[in-house]
């Protein structure tokens, strides 16, 4: 076992090293932020100078058609055609109210509405 004085000295040294470590980590973070801000400034300058787009830089931007395709298809439509719902996520108020009234939502399925209108 170490004498109390040596233990106290070791504890002081450990605390000092921990303090220095925290200071260094703070300096590192600060410097990273400075470098990041500098890099962003340079990138913006290049984008403006050369009129670069995201695609020019290698980023893929989905077209409007691709974004539309990613949405789930509409399954339910209100009789007036104003309220549409895919059947996923929170139902619009019209369909929640219909469920509260005990209605079967299948009467609002698009496929059923198109069958009715074709007759």
XYZ file of C-alpha atoms in Angstrom:
119
model
C 0.000 0.000 0.000
C 1.078 3.525 -0.713
C 1.307 6.079 2.082
C -1.459 8.707 2.237
C 0.850 11.473 0.995
C 1.753 9.522 -2.131
C -1.908 8.730 -2.769
C -2.801 12.402 -2.436
C -0.005 13.361 -4.817
C -1.099 10.764 -7.374
C -4.689 11.978 -7.114
C -3.559 15.574 -7.717
C -1.558 14.484 -10.759
C -4.516 12.517 -12.107
C -6.824 15.521 -11.648
C -4.318 17.787 -13.413
C -4.014 15.371 -16.329
C -7.829 15.157 -16.569
C -8.061 18.957 -16.584
C -5.461 19.156 -19.357
C -7.315 16.479 -21.330
C -10.585 18.452 -21.101
C -8.806 21.630 -22.225
C -7.259 19.821 -25.197
C -10.595 18.307 -26.192
C -12.189 21.757 -26.043
C -9.392 23.184 -28.221
C -9.800 20.327 -30.692
C -13.551 20.917 -30.961
C -13.053 24.634 -31.374
C -10.477 24.134 -34.116
C -12.703 21.615 -35.889
C -15.524 24.172 -35.933
C -13.192 26.828 -37.319
C -11.950 24.496 -40.058
C -15.494 23.425 -40.881
C -16.644 27.044 -41.238
C -13.630 27.754 -43.445
C -14.360 24.706 -45.610
C -18.009 25.701 -46.005
C -16.964 29.187 -47.072
C -14.607 27.719 -49.687
C -17.244 25.317 -50.989
C -19.827 28.092 -51.312
C -17.320 30.218 -53.198
C -16.632 27.360 -55.633
C -20.350 26.649 -56.081
C -21.047 30.287 -56.910
C -17.975 30.718 -59.109
C -18.659 27.657 -61.256
C -22.463 27.625 -60.913
C -22.306 24.052 -59.611
C -25.370 21.922 -58.929
C -25.727 19.023 -56.511
C -25.558 16.636 -59.457
C -22.282 18.246 -60.603
C -20.848 17.462 -57.181
C -21.920 13.818 -57.332
C -25.058 14.073 -55.212
C -28.109 12.296 -56.541
C -31.279 14.384 -56.481
C -34.422 12.387 -57.211
C -36.626 13.907 -59.860
C -40.177 14.956 -59.104
C -41.443 11.775 -60.777
C -39.197 9.639 -58.562
C -40.379 11.441 -55.439
C -43.998 10.948 -56.468
C -43.314 7.269 -57.076
C -41.993 6.916 -53.548
C -45.371 7.888 -52.084
C -47.821 5.099 -51.366
C -50.744 4.977 -53.779
C -54.083 6.477 -52.786
C -56.557 3.780 -51.724
C -59.472 5.715 -50.249
C -61.341 8.733 -51.590
C -64.265 10.643 -50.115
C -67.429 10.784 -52.271
C -66.714 14.384 -53.272
C -63.107 13.468 -54.179
C -61.682 16.122 -51.870
C -60.213 13.808 -49.207
C -57.720 11.134 -50.229
C -55.819 8.638 -48.114
C -53.325 5.872 -48.790
C -54.472 3.810 -45.825
C -51.154 4.410 -44.098
C -50.436 6.738 -41.231
C -53.032 8.829 -39.468
C -56.350 8.815 -41.280
C -57.781 12.160 -42.370
C -60.680 13.450 -40.271
C -63.267 12.379 -42.865
C -62.221 8.719 -42.555
C -61.815 8.844 -38.766
C -65.349 10.211 -38.499
C -66.625 7.466 -40.808
C -65.006 4.833 -38.599
C -66.517 6.465 -35.515
C -69.950 6.172 -37.166
C -69.259 2.467 -37.694
C -68.948 2.699 -41.471
C -66.945 0.154 -43.430
C -64.134 2.041 -45.178
C -64.240 -0.378 -48.102
C -67.080 1.718 -49.555
C -64.506 4.489 -50.031
C -61.920 2.285 -51.759
C -60.960 3.725 -55.133
C -61.505 0.371 -56.806
C -65.099 0.295 -55.515
C -65.763 3.855 -56.613
C -64.470 3.195 -60.120
C -66.665 0.048 -60.391
C -69.729 2.053 -59.372
C -69.056 4.825 -61.861
C -68.507 2.386 -64.760
C -72.003 0.879 -64.395
